[in-house]
Every structure is written in structure tokens, then in C-alpha cells.
Amino acid sequence: MNKEELLQAFGAVFGEGGDIVTVFSPGRVNMIGEHTDYNGGHVFPCALTIGTYFAARKRDDRVFRFFSGNFEKQGIVERTLDALEYDEEKGFTNYLMGMVWSYAKRDMIVNEGMDVYLWGNIPNGSGLSSSASIEVGMGKVLNEMYGFDVPNREIALIGQYSENNYNGVNCGIMDQFAVAMGKADNAIFLDTATLEYEYAPLALDGMKIVIASSNKKRRLGESKYNERRAECEEALAELQTVVDIKSLGELTNEAFEQYKDAIKSEIRQKRARHAVYENQRTVEAVRLLKEGEVEAFGKLMNDSHVSLRDDYEVTGIELDTLAEEAWKIDGCVGSRMTGAGFGGCTVSIVKDEAVDRFIKEVGEAYLKKIGYAADFYVVSIGEGTHVI
Ligand code: GLA
């Protein structure tokens, strides 16, 4: 969708004229470093060129009117500044009003509403962070509309705050940070303990990033996610009785092996082992990538999946099938689940000449084993949330 089409779509719903703010906010894919962001570890995500488009115009009353081009049948959904709290019945608008509420918590108070049109091309429920895309995009719209001067890095933190405290999902910082801070052709090597980050070119000459969506409905996702977080927190508390650390991300693999007996359940040991090893794997993977060792990077992606499957237990038969079938394809450099898990997507690095075969063979094997089709997307790495 280009700017003209966006303005047209806005005009068709809300009428032409006035000053209209337009924003694009991407989705994200994480290359490696999964379930490390709430354990003080490293992540390595990138922003995609697919995402959410916003067009917005200020109103002179206290009403917000939202229209999603993806849910046309819902029509215009109205909210008001006089009832800012979460409203289950108002669906996706909670991601938008959550940002208004979260800005207000930081004394950035809005006194006039707006009309907002949004449309996104992130596949629905795919685990490519459509919610973070919407949150950070709305932050940018608020900035432009009301003259707030919040840098993108800060919008990411407000987005996470909103997701945690307004929408009730206890997520880490990775998604909002990747969406806000993305840079074309680069992934972001982020230390979630300090929020220090650096860009690393994903120089994939002769290769593509292929996302495979399992199309599995993510039912238990959120409760299982919060359960894993709690298991890690308990394991950390047990470790802290024998070693002085603030997060699992501070441990090397060797130190973990030395102290792990302090963790009194086998399950929690597995969860913590994943968090520690995955963090070290991410650091190593980025080092290898910088040296141009893409094949070695790919092997660590595969190891990451195995650890998420066996130790962290967040994959499931759908994601396992996608990854394991991918590993069989000559020309697939690496493949793993990405995001929270329990459904969602895998991300794979595939040599150009193998992409068609990859999609065909993994797709057929998936359909045969799971009974419904996966969807495949060859994606590009784009810029973080910005005005268009
Ligand atoms: C979800 C969360 C992120 C992160 C990933 C797992 O995407 O929103 O904060 O924890 O899961 O790596």
C-alpha cells in the first residue's frame, strides 16, 4: 500500500480533507535468541517490510474512531478519552487505546480524539508481532498528532508497558524494540539486560529469509508463555542461593553446569538451561555472522530449535514438522521456530536456487502430516516505525 492508497482508504471511511498523519510500522522476525529477553539475555531480531499502515486526523471532541481495513465488517469502533480503561469487547482497539493510556501515565495527556484508519499485511496470528507493530505505530501517530517528542527507543518501552499493564501479556522488550528500531538489511543485536544494541548486517548474498506460518491457532499461548516466565524466575531464585547473579543471562554454559543442582526440579533445570545456552548461542551466532560464517550461523539456528523443542517445550508438532522438514532440504542453511512458539512461524535461511523446492517440499510434507496447509513468505528486512 502506498501513501496515496492509504489516504484514499482513509478518505473513503472518514471523509477527505484536513491534516492527515501517515505512519508505517513493521512486523518483526527474530533470527535467534528466543525466550531470552525476559531472562536478561540477547536477542537478534529484525524489522520486516510488511507491517501496519496508519492514517489519522485530529478531532475536536474527545472521541477516537478506529477503522481497520482488515476487519471491515466491524465498521468504525468508537472509544472515548473519558473511558480509557481496557474494554474486552473492543477487540484490536485495546492495542491503540493502551498507548493513549500509557502515554497519559507518563504525563503526556491527550485532550482531543482522532479518526484512525489502519490496515496491515502481517499474516494474522502468525507470531510476527502484529500487536507490537500496532502499539509502536500508534505511539508514532500520537507523537506526530500532539507534538510529543518521544524517540523510537522510548516508544518501544511504552509499547511494552502497554502490552504488560493494559493488555495483560507479560512480554519482554524484543518485539517492540525490533519494530521501533529496525534498519533495512540489518538485524539488531540487543542486550535486553542493558538495552545496549548494535546493528549487524544480515549479508545473505544469494540467500533468502523464508517464513513459514504453521496456521495453527494459538490458544494456550499466553498462559503457557507466562508459565515459562514463572519457571525461569523460580529457577533464578534457586540459583541465587548459590551464585550472585541478577538474571540467567549472566551465566555462561559452564557456570550453569556448575550451579544447576541448586534448581530442585528437572523441568525448571531444563527451562533455565535453555535460557542460558540460547543466550550464549545468540552471542556466538552474531560473532559468526559478522565473520561471514552464514552456514555456521544456520547450524546454531537449528540448535536453537532443538533446545526450544526439548528443553523449553514451546514448539509442538506443527513447528517441529516445519523445522525438521526444512533441515532435510539441500540448500536450507538453517531453520527454527521464531517468536513465542506454540504455533506461529518458523524462520529459515534458504539459498536462492533452493527456495522454490523448499516451499514445495516442506509445504507438501506439512500438509500430509498436519492435515492443513502452511503459508510461506519470502521476506525482506526493512526500517523501523516511521512517518510516510
Ligand atoms: C514473544 C514476546 C517476546 C519474546 C518472545 C520469545 O514474542 O512478546 O517478548 O519473549 O515471545 O522470544
PDB file of N, CA and C in Angstrom, residues 124-219:
ATOM      1  N   ASN A 124      -2.237 -12.849   9.766  1.00  0.00           N
ATOM      2  CA  ASN A 124      -2.948 -12.846  11.039  1.00  0.00           C
ATOM      3  C   ASN A 124      -2.487 -13.951  12.009  1.00  0.00           C
ATOM      4  N   GLY A 125      -2.210 -13.581  13.232  1.00  0.00           N
ATOM      5  CA  GLY A 125      -1.866 -14.570  14.263  1.00  0.00           C
ATOM      6  C   GLY A 125      -0.614 -15.376  13.958  1.00  0.00           C
ATOM      7  N   SER A 126       0.287 -14.809  13.145  1.00  0.00           N
ATOM      8  CA  SER A 126       1.435 -15.588  12.686  1.00  0.00           C
ATOM      9  C   SER A 126       2.623 -15.526  13.632  1.00  0.00           C
ATOM     10  N   GLY A 127       2.535 -14.692  14.656  1.00  0.00           N
ATOM     11  CA  GLY A 127       3.689 -14.563  15.548  1.00  0.00           C
ATOM     12  C   GLY A 127       4.752 -13.646  14.984  1.00  0.00           C
ATOM     13  N   LEU A 128       4.362 -12.758  14.069  1.00  0.00           N
ATOM     14  CA  LEU A 128       5.317 -11.783  13.534  1.00  0.00           C
ATOM     15  C   LEU A 128       5.061 -10.408  14.159  1.00  0.00           C
ATOM     16  N   SER A 129       4.461 -10.431  15.335  1.00  0.00           N
ATOM     17  CA  SER A 129       4.304  -9.220  16.161  1.00  0.00           C
ATOM     18  C   SER A 129       3.401  -8.159  15.576  1.00  0.00           C
ATOM     19  N   SER A 130       2.222  -8.555  15.126  1.00  0.00           N
ATOM     20  CA  SER A 130       1.307  -7.521  14.654  1.00  0.00           C
ATOM     21  C   SER A 130       0.903  -6.614  15.818  1.00  0.00           C
ATOM     22  N   SER A 131       0.828  -7.136  17.039  1.00  0.00           N
ATOM     23  CA  SER A 131       0.417  -6.269  18.143  1.00  0.00           C
ATOM     24  C   SER A 131       1.488  -5.222  18.451  1.00  0.00           C
ATOM     25  N   ALA A 132       2.750  -5.619  18.483  1.00  0.00           N
ATOM     26  CA  ALA A 132       3.815  -4.628  18.725  1.00  0.00           C
ATOM     27  C   ALA A 132       3.848  -3.611  17.592  1.00  0.00           C
ATOM     28  N   SER A 133       3.602  -4.073  16.375  1.00  0.00           N
ATOM     29  CA  SER A 133       3.568  -3.178  15.216  1.00  0.00           C
ATOM     30  C   SER A 133       2.503  -2.094  15.410  1.00  0.00           C
ATOM     31  N   ILE A 134       1.343  -2.512  15.893  1.00  0.00           N
ATOM     32  CA  ILE A 134       0.242  -1.563  16.104  1.00  0.00           C
ATOM     33  C   ILE A 134       0.557  -0.616  17.269  1.00  0.00           C
ATOM     34  N   GLU A 135       1.103  -1.175  18.343  1.00  0.00           N
ATOM     35  CA  GLU A 135       1.397  -0.329  19.509  1.00  0.00           C
ATOM     36  C   GLU A 135       2.414   0.769  19.167  1.00  0.00           C
ATOM     37  N   VAL A 136       3.521   0.355  18.568  1.00  0.00           N
ATOM     38  CA  VAL A 136       4.573   1.335  18.284  1.00  0.00           C
ATOM     39  C   VAL A 136       4.080   2.326  17.216  1.00  0.00           C
ATOM     40  N   GLY A 137       3.334   1.826  16.244  1.00  0.00           N
ATOM     41  CA  GLY A 137       2.775   2.710  15.208  1.00  0.00           C
ATOM     42  C   GLY A 137       1.866   3.759  15.815  1.00  0.00           C
ATOM     43  N   MET A 138       1.034   3.339  16.768  1.00  0.00           N
ATOM     44  CA  MET A 138       0.129   4.290  17.430  1.00  0.00           C
ATOM     45  C   MET A 138       0.931   5.312  18.236  1.00  0.00           C
ATOM     46  N   GLY A 139       2.017   4.858  18.852  1.00  0.00           N
ATOM     47  CA  GLY A 139       2.894   5.798  19.575  1.00  0.00           C
ATOM     48  C   GLY A 139       3.397   6.884  18.638  1.00  0.00           C
ATOM     49  N   LYS A 140       3.815   6.467  17.457  1.00  0.00           N
ATOM     50  CA  LYS A 140       4.320   7.429  16.466  1.00  0.00           C
ATOM     51  C   LYS A 140       3.209   8.390  16.049  1.00  0.00           C
ATOM     52  N   VAL A 141       2.004   7.876  15.844  1.00  0.00           N
ATOM     53  CA  VAL A 141       0.871   8.736  15.479  1.00  0.00           C
ATOM     54  C   VAL A 141       0.625   9.760  16.587  1.00  0.00           C
ATOM     55  N   LEU A 142       0.639   9.317  17.846  1.00  0.00           N
ATOM     56  CA  LEU A 142       0.430  10.244  18.970  1.00  0.00           C
ATOM     57  C   LEU A 142       1.497  11.339  18.972  1.00  0.00           C
ATOM     58  N   ASN A 143       2.740  10.928  18.751  1.00  0.00           N
ATOM     59  CA  ASN A 143       3.842  11.903  18.667  1.00  0.00           C
ATOM     60  C   ASN A 143       3.545  12.991  17.644  1.00  0.00           C
ATOM     61  N   GLU A 144       3.214  12.553  16.447  1.00  0.00           N
ATOM     62  CA  GLU A 144       3.030  13.487  15.333  1.00  0.00           C
ATOM     63  C   GLU A 144       1.809  14.372  15.537  1.00  0.00           C
ATOM     64  N   MET A 145       0.765  13.770  16.069  1.00  0.00           N
ATOM     65  CA  MET A 145      -0.515  14.469  16.182  1.00  0.00           C
ATOM     66  C   MET A 145      -0.488  15.522  17.277  1.00  0.00           C
ATOM     67  N   TYR A 146       0.147  15.193  18.401  1.00  0.00           N
ATOM     68  CA  TYR A 146       0.061  16.068  19.574  1.00  0.00           C
ATOM     69  C   TYR A 146       1.399  16.712  19.924  1.00  0.00           C
ATOM     70  N   GLY A 147       2.388  16.539  19.047  1.00  0.00           N
ATOM     71  CA  GLY A 147       3.664  17.205  19.263  1.00  0.00           C
ATOM     72  C   GLY A 147       4.512  16.624  20.383  1.00  0.00           C
ATOM     73  N   PHE A 148       4.282  15.363  20.764  1.00  0.00           N
ATOM     74  CA  PHE A 148       5.168  14.734  21.745  1.00  0.00           C
ATOM     75  C   PHE A 148       6.469  14.392  21.032  1.00  0.00           C
ATOM     76  N   ASP A 149       7.551  14.441  21.802  1.00  0.00           N
ATOM     77  CA  ASP A 149       8.839  14.233  21.161  1.00  0.00           C
ATOM     78  C   ASP A 149       9.487  12.966  21.730  1.00  0.00           C
ATOM     79  N   VAL A 150       8.805  11.843  21.574  1.00  0.00           N
ATOM     80  CA  VAL A 150       9.307  10.603  22.171  1.00  0.00           C
ATOM     81  C   VAL A 150      10.129   9.847  21.132  1.00  0.00           C
ATOM     82  N   PRO A 151      11.421   9.610  21.400  1.00  0.00           N
ATOM     83  CA  PRO A 151      12.215   8.857  20.426  1.00  0.00           C
ATOM     84  C   PRO A 151      11.732   7.409  20.308  1.00  0.00           C
ATOM     85  N   ASN A 152      12.012   6.786  19.169  1.00  0.00           N
ATOM     86  CA  ASN A 152      11.500   5.436  18.922  1.00  0.00           C
ATOM     87  C   ASN A 152      11.874   4.423  20.007  1.00  0.00           C
ATOM     88  N   ARG A 153      13.076   4.566  20.542  1.00  0.00           N
ATOM     89  CA  ARG A 153      13.518   3.620  21.563  1.00  0.00           C
ATOM     90  C   ARG A 153      12.586   3.684  22.778  1.00  0.00           C
ATOM     91  N   GLU A 154      12.151   4.900  23.080  1.00  0.00           N
ATOM     92  CA  GLU A 154      11.255   5.135  24.212  1.00  0.00           C
ATOM     93  C   GLU A 154       9.831   4.667  23.882  1.00  0.00           C
ATOM     94  N   ILE A 155       9.422   4.870  22.635  1.00  0.00           N
ATOM     95  CA  ILE A 155       8.086   4.380  22.242  1.00  0.00           C
ATOM     96  C   ILE A 155       8.029   2.872  22.441  1.00  0.00           C
ATOM     97  N   ALA A 156       9.150   2.195  22.146  1.00  0.00           N
ATOM     98  CA  ALA A 156       9.194   0.738  22.320  1.00  0.00           C
ATOM     99  C   ALA A 156       8.922   0.374  23.780  1.00  0.00           C
ATOM    100  N   LEU A 157       9.542   1.110  24.703  1.00  0.00           N
ATOM    101  CA  LEU A 157       9.348   0.808  26.126  1.00  0.00           C
ATOM    102  C   LEU A 157       7.912   1.091  26.557  1.00  0.00           C
ATOM    103  N   ILE A 158       7.341   2.169  26.007  1.00  0.00           N
ATOM    104  CA  ILE A 158       5.937   2.478  26.333  1.00  0.00           C
ATOM    105  C   ILE A 158       5.029   1.380  25.762  1.00  0.00           C
ATOM    106  N   GLY A 159       5.384   0.897  24.568  1.00  0.00           N
ATOM    107  CA  GLY A 159       4.616  -0.197  23.948  1.00  0.00           C
ATOM    108  C   GLY A 159       4.643  -1.448  24.812  1.00  0.00           C
ATOM    109  N   GLN A 160       5.802  -1.779  25.336  1.00  0.00           N
ATOM    110  CA  GLN A 160       5.898  -2.954  26.209  1.00  0.00           C
ATOM    111  C   GLN A 160       5.094  -2.729  27.496  1.00  0.00           C
ATOM    112  N   TYR A 161       5.189  -1.519  28.029  1.00  0.00           N
ATOM    113  CA  TYR A 161       4.436  -1.178  29.242  1.00  0.00           C
ATOM    114  C   TYR A 161       2.939  -1.382  28.998  1.00  0.00           C
ATOM    115  N   SER A 162       2.496  -0.918  27.842  1.00  0.00           N
ATOM    116  CA  SER A 162       1.085  -1.032  27.491  1.00  0.00           C
ATOM    117  C   SER A 162       0.666  -2.496  27.358  1.00  0.00           C
ATOM    118  N   GLU A 163       1.494  -3.273  26.678  1.00  0.00           N
ATOM    119  CA  GLU A 163       1.203  -4.699  26.496  1.00  0.00           C
ATOM    120  C   GLU A 163       1.143  -5.404  27.858  1.00  0.00           C
ATOM    121  N   ASN A 164       2.078  -5.083  28.751  1.00  0.00           N
ATOM    122  CA  ASN A 164       2.134  -5.721  30.076  1.00  0.00           C
ATOM    123  C   ASN A 164       0.975  -5.272  30.968  1.00  0.00           C
ATOM    124  N   ASN A 165       0.730  -3.963  31.001  1.00  0.00           N
ATOM    125  CA  ASN A 165      -0.160  -3.429  32.027  1.00  0.00           C
ATOM    126  C   ASN A 165      -1.567  -3.141  31.544  1.00  0.00           C
ATOM    127  N   TYR A 166      -1.741  -2.988  30.238  1.00  0.00           N
ATOM    128  CA  TYR A 166      -3.087  -2.688  29.720  1.00  0.00           C
ATOM    129  C   TYR A 166      -3.680  -3.946  29.093  1.00  0.00           C
ATOM    130  N   ASN A 167      -2.854  -4.633  28.290  1.00  0.00           N
ATOM    131  CA  ASN A 167      -3.366  -5.822  27.600  1.00  0.00           C
ATOM    132  C   ASN A 167      -3.055  -7.126  28.342  1.00  0.00           C
ATOM    133  N   GLY A 168      -2.276  -7.040  29.410  1.00  0.00           N
ATOM    134  CA  GLY A 168      -2.093  -8.192  30.301  1.00  0.00           C
ATOM    135  C   GLY A 168      -1.210  -9.302  29.766  1.00  0.00           C
ATOM    136  N   VAL A 169      -0.361  -9.023  28.794  1.00  0.00           N
ATOM    137  CA  VAL A 169       0.600 -10.039  28.332  1.00  0.00           C
ATOM    138  C   VAL A 169       1.976  -9.637  28.841  1.00  0.00           C
ATOM    139  N   ASN A 170       2.594 -10.596  29.547  1.00  0.00           N
ATOM    140  CA  ASN A 170       3.818 -10.309  30.276  1.00  0.00           C
ATOM    141  C   ASN A 170       5.070 -10.380  29.397  1.00  0.00           C
ATOM    142  N   CYS A 171       5.028  -9.802  28.207  1.00  0.00           N
ATOM    143  CA  CYS A 171       6.112  -9.993  27.235  1.00  0.00           C
ATOM    144  C   CYS A 171       7.375  -9.231  27.623  1.00  0.00           C
ATOM    145  N   GLY A 172       8.494  -9.600  27.000  1.00  0.00           N
ATOM    146  CA  GLY A 172       9.743  -8.868  27.154  1.00  0.00           C
ATOM    147  C   GLY A 172       9.776  -7.686  26.188  1.00  0.00           C
ATOM    148  N   ILE A 173      10.972  -7.142  25.966  1.00  0.00           N
ATOM    149  CA  ILE A 173      11.091  -5.908  25.180  1.00  0.00           C
ATOM    150  C   ILE A 173      11.370  -6.177  23.692  1.00  0.00           C
ATOM    151  N   MET A 174      11.673  -7.445  23.353  1.00  0.00           N
ATOM    152  CA  MET A 174      12.173  -7.704  21.993  1.00  0.00           C
ATOM    153  C   MET A 174      11.278  -7.168  20.867  1.00  0.00           C
ATOM    154  N   ASP A 175       9.999  -7.488  20.928  1.00  0.00           N
ATOM    155  CA  ASP A 175       9.132  -7.202  19.775  1.00  0.00           C
ATOM    156  C   ASP A 175       9.011  -5.697  19.518  1.00  0.00           C
ATOM    157  N   GLN A 176       8.682  -4.968  20.564  1.00  0.00           N
ATOM    158  CA  GLN A 176       8.501  -3.519  20.391  1.00  0.00           C
ATOM    159  C   GLN A 176       9.817  -2.860  19.986  1.00  0.00           C
ATOM    160  N   PHE A 177      10.912  -3.358  20.548  1.00  0.00           N
ATOM    161  CA  PHE A 177      12.218  -2.773  20.220  1.00  0.00           C
ATOM    162  C   PHE A 177      12.556  -3.014  18.747  1.00  0.00           C
ATOM    163  N   ALA A 178      12.335  -4.234  18.289  1.00  0.00           N
ATOM    164  CA  ALA A 178      12.654  -4.562  16.891  1.00  0.00           C
ATOM    165  C   ALA A 178      11.806  -3.740  15.933  1.00  0.00           C
ATOM    166  N   VAL A 179      10.527  -3.594  16.266  1.00  0.00           N
ATOM    167  CA  VAL A 179       9.602  -2.838  15.421  1.00  0.00           C
ATOM    168  C   VAL A 179      10.028  -1.368  15.358  1.00  0.00           C
ATOM    169  N   ALA A 180      10.357  -0.805  16.518  1.00  0.00           N
ATOM    170  CA  ALA A 180      10.672   0.623  16.589  1.00  0.00           C
ATOM    171  C   ALA A 180      12.044   0.944  16.000  1.00  0.00           C
ATOM    172  N   MET A 181      13.009   0.047  16.190  1.00  0.00           N
ATOM    173  CA  MET A 181      14.405   0.380  15.913  1.00  0.00           C
ATOM    174  C   MET A 181      14.971  -0.309  14.671  1.00  0.00           C
ATOM    175  N   GLY A 182      14.123  -1.005  13.917  1.00  0.00           N
ATOM    176  CA  GLY A 182      14.596  -1.747  12.754  1.00  0.00           C
ATOM    177  C   GLY A 182      15.371  -0.896  11.767  1.00  0.00           C
ATOM    178  N   LYS A 183      16.245  -1.554  11.011  1.00  0.00           N
ATOM    179  CA  LYS A 183      17.041  -0.871   9.996  1.00  0.00           C
ATOM    180  C   LYS A 183      17.143  -1.808   8.799  1.00  0.00           C
ATOM    181  N   ALA A 184      16.904  -1.269   7.608  1.00  0.00           N
ATOM    182  CA  ALA A 184      16.883  -2.105   6.401  1.00  0.00           C
ATOM    183  C   ALA A 184      18.150  -2.943   6.296  1.00  0.00           C
ATOM    184  N   ASP A 185      17.997  -4.200   5.946  1.00  0.00           N
ATOM    185  CA  ASP A 185      19.095  -5.140   5.716  1.00  0.00           C
ATOM    186  C   ASP A 185      19.932  -5.461   6.948  1.00  0.00           C
ATOM    187  N   ASN A 186      19.471  -5.023   8.116  1.00  0.00           N
ATOM    188  CA  ASN A 186      20.216  -5.304   9.347  1.00  0.00           C
ATOM    189  C   ASN A 186      19.336  -6.004  10.368  1.00  0.00           C
ATOM    190  N   ALA A 187      19.967  -6.834  11.180  1.00  0.00           N
ATOM    191  CA  ALA A 187      19.289  -7.321  12.384  1.00  0.00           C
ATOM    192  C   ALA A 187      19.844  -6.534  13.562  1.00  0.00           C
ATOM    193  N   ILE A 188      19.125  -6.584  14.680  1.00  0.00           N
ATOM    194  CA  ILE A 188      19.512  -5.801  15.862  1.00  0.00           C
ATOM    195  C   ILE A 188      20.010  -6.759  16.940  1.00  0.00           C
ATOM    196  N   PHE A 189      21.265  -6.602  17.294  1.00  0.00           N
ATOM    197  CA  PHE A 189      21.830  -7.422  18.366  1.00  0.00           C
ATOM    198  C   PHE A 189      21.618  -6.640  19.656  1.00  0.00           C
ATOM    199  N   LEU A 190      20.623  -7.077  20.423  1.00  0.00           N
ATOM    200  CA  LEU A 190      20.185  -6.310  21.596  1.00  0.00           C
ATOM    201  C   LEU A 190      20.471  -7.083  22.867  1.00  0.00           C
ATOM    202  N   ASP A 191      21.116  -6.411  23.811  1.00  0.00           N
ATOM    203  CA  ASP A 191      21.305  -6.966  25.150  1.00  0.00           C
ATOM    204  C   ASP A 191      20.118  -6.492  25.984  1.00  0.00           C
ATOM    205  N   THR A 192      19.225  -7.407  26.313  1.00  0.00           N
ATOM    206  CA  THR A 192      17.989  -6.978  26.982  1.00  0.00           C
ATOM    207  C   THR A 192      18.227  -6.593  28.441  1.00  0.00           C
ATOM    208  N   ALA A 193      19.413  -6.908  28.969  1.00  0.00           N
ATOM    209  CA  ALA A 193      19.710  -6.517  30.353  1.00  0.00           C
ATOM    210  C   ALA A 193      20.028  -5.031  30.435  1.00  0.00           C
ATOM    211  N   THR A 194      20.645  -4.487  29.380  1.00  0.00           N
ATOM    212  CA  THR A 194      21.088  -3.090  29.417  1.00  0.00           C
ATOM    213  C   THR A 194      20.414  -2.227  28.350  1.00  0.00           C
ATOM    214  N   LEU A 195      19.754  -2.868  27.405  1.00  0.00           N
ATOM    215  CA  LEU A 195      19.177  -2.222  26.213  1.00  0.00           C
ATOM    216  C   LEU A 195      20.254  -1.611  25.311  1.00  0.00           C
ATOM    217  N   GLU A 196      21.505  -2.016  25.516  1.00  0.00           N
ATOM    218  CA  GLU A 196      22.532  -1.649  24.537  1.00  0.00           C
ATOM    219  C   GLU A 196      22.315  -2.494  23.292  1.00  0.00           C
ATOM    220  N   TYR A 197      22.555  -1.880  22.143  1.00  0.00           N
ATOM    221  CA  TYR A 197      22.306  -2.639  20.918  1.00  0.00           C
ATOM    222  C   TYR A 197      23.269  -2.210  19.832  1.00  0.00           C
ATOM    223  N   GLU A 198      23.415  -3.103  18.871  1.00  0.00           N
ATOM    224  CA  GLU A 198      24.170  -2.725  17.678  1.00  0.00           C
ATOM    225  C   GLU A 198      23.511  -3.392  16.473  1.00  0.00           C
ATOM    226  N   TYR A 199      23.663  -2.733  15.322  1.00  0.00           N
ATOM    227  CA  TYR A 199      23.119  -3.313  14.102  1.00  0.00           C
ATOM    228  C   TYR A 199      24.158  -4.239  13.493  1.00  0.00           C
ATOM    229  N   ALA A 200      23.694  -5.361  12.968  1.00  0.00           N
ATOM    230  CA  ALA A 200      24.614  -6.269  12.274  1.00  0.00           C
ATOM    231  C   ALA A 200      23.991  -6.594  10.924  1.00  0.00           C
ATOM    232  N   PRO A 201      24.716  -6.303   9.835  1.00  0.00           N
ATOM    233  CA  PRO A 201      24.147  -6.573   8.517  1.00  0.00           C
ATOM    234  C   PRO A 201      23.844  -8.054   8.363  1.00  0.00           C
ATOM    235  N   LEU A 202      22.645  -8.346   7.863  1.00  0.00           N
ATOM    236  CA  LEU A 202      22.337  -9.736   7.541  1.00  0.00           C
ATOM    237  C   LEU A 202      22.707  -9.896   6.079  1.00  0.00           C
ATOM    238  N   ALA A 203      23.999 -10.037   5.855  1.00  0.00           N
ATOM    239  CA  ALA A 203      24.517 -10.086   4.487  1.00  0.00           C
ATOM    240  C   ALA A 203      24.300 -11.483   3.920  1.00  0.00           C
ATOM    241  N   LEU A 204      23.123 -11.683   3.376  1.00  0.00           N
ATOM    242  CA  LEU A 204      22.783 -13.022   2.904  1.00  0.00           C
ATOM    243  C   LEU A 204      22.889 -13.085   1.391  1.00  0.00           C
ATOM    244  N   ASP A 205      24.105 -12.933   0.895  1.00  0.00           N
ATOM    245  CA  ASP A 205      24.282 -12.976  -0.562  1.00  0.00           C
ATOM    246  C   ASP A 205      23.835 -14.312  -1.121  1.00  0.00           C
ATOM    247  N   GLY A 206      22.930 -14.252  -2.079  1.00  0.00           N
ATOM    248  CA  GLY A 206      22.489 -15.493  -2.714  1.00  0.00           C
ATOM    249  C   GLY A 206      21.560 -16.325  -1.845  1.00  0.00           C
ATOM    250  N   MET A 207      20.998 -15.708  -0.818  1.00  0.00           N
ATOM    251  CA  MET A 207      20.073 -16.444   0.068  1.00  0.00           C
ATOM    252  C   MET A 207      18.859 -15.579   0.394  1.00  0.00           C
ATOM    253  N   LYS A 208      17.811 -16.239   0.833  1.00  0.00           N
ATOM    254  CA  LYS A 208      16.596 -15.525   1.218  1.00  0.00           C
ATOM    255  C   LYS A 208      16.182 -15.929   2.632  1.00  0.00           C
ATOM    256  N   ILE A 209      15.423 -15.030   3.252  1.00  0.00           N
ATOM    257  CA  ILE A 209      14.786 -15.387   4.523  1.00  0.00           C
ATOM    258  C   ILE A 209      13.365 -15.835   4.189  1.00  0.00           C
ATOM    259  N   VAL A 210      13.043 -17.064   4.578  1.00  0.00           N
ATOM    260  CA  VAL A 210      11.719 -17.605   4.279  1.00  0.00           C
ATOM    261  C   VAL A 210      10.990 -17.855   5.598  1.00  0.00           C
ATOM    262  N   ILE A 211       9.806 -17.311   5.689  1.00  0.00           N
ATOM    263  CA  ILE A 211       8.978 -17.537   6.877  1.00  0.00           C
ATOM    264  C   ILE A 211       7.882 -18.523   6.512  1.00  0.00           C
ATOM    265  N   ALA A 212       7.717 -19.523   7.357  1.00  0.00           N
ATOM    266  CA  ALA A 212       6.643 -20.498   7.142  1.00  0.00           C
ATOM    267  C   ALA A 212       5.660 -20.372   8.287  1.00  0.00           C
ATOM    268  N   SER A 213       4.432 -20.057   7.968  1.00  0.00           N
ATOM    269  CA  SER A 213       3.414 -19.913   9.008  1.00  0.00           C
ATOM    270  C   SER A 213       2.673 -21.233   9.181  1.00  0.00           C
ATOM    271  N   SER A 214       2.635 -21.716  10.413  1.00  0.00           N
ATOM    272  CA  SER A 214       2.028 -23.028  10.673  1.00  0.00           C
ATOM    273  C   SER A 214       0.504 -22.991  10.557  1.00  0.00           C
ATOM    274  N   ASN A 215      -0.048 -21.795  10.616  1.00  0.00           N
ATOM    275  CA  ASN A 215      -1.510 -21.626  10.610  1.00  0.00           C
ATOM    276  C   ASN A 215      -2.199 -22.347  11.760  1.00  0.00           C
ATOM    277  N   LYS A 216      -1.433 -22.647  12.791  1.00  0.00           N
ATOM    278  CA  LYS A 216      -2.053 -23.242  13.973  1.00  0.00           C
ATOM    279  C   LYS A 216      -2.618 -22.132  14.845  1.00  0.00           C
ATOM    280  N   LYS A 217      -3.824 -22.310  15.282  1.00  0.00           N
ATOM    281  CA  LYS A 217      -4.415 -21.298  16.160  1.00  0.00           C
ATOM    282  C   LYS A 217      -3.708 -21.371  17.506  1.00  0.00           C
ATOM    283  N   ARG A 218      -3.305 -20.200  17.992  1.00  0.00           N
ATOM    284  CA  ARG A 218      -2.556 -20.184  19.250  1.00  0.00           C
ATOM    285  C   ARG A 218      -3.506 -19.998  20.411  1.00  0.00           C
ATOM    286  N   ARG A 219      -3.928 -21.108  20.999  1.00  0.00           N
ATOM    287  CA  ARG A 219      -4.929 -20.980  22.064  1.00  0.00           C
ATOM    288  C   ARG A 219      -4.287 -20.758  23.423  1.00  0.00           C
TER     289      ARG A 219
END
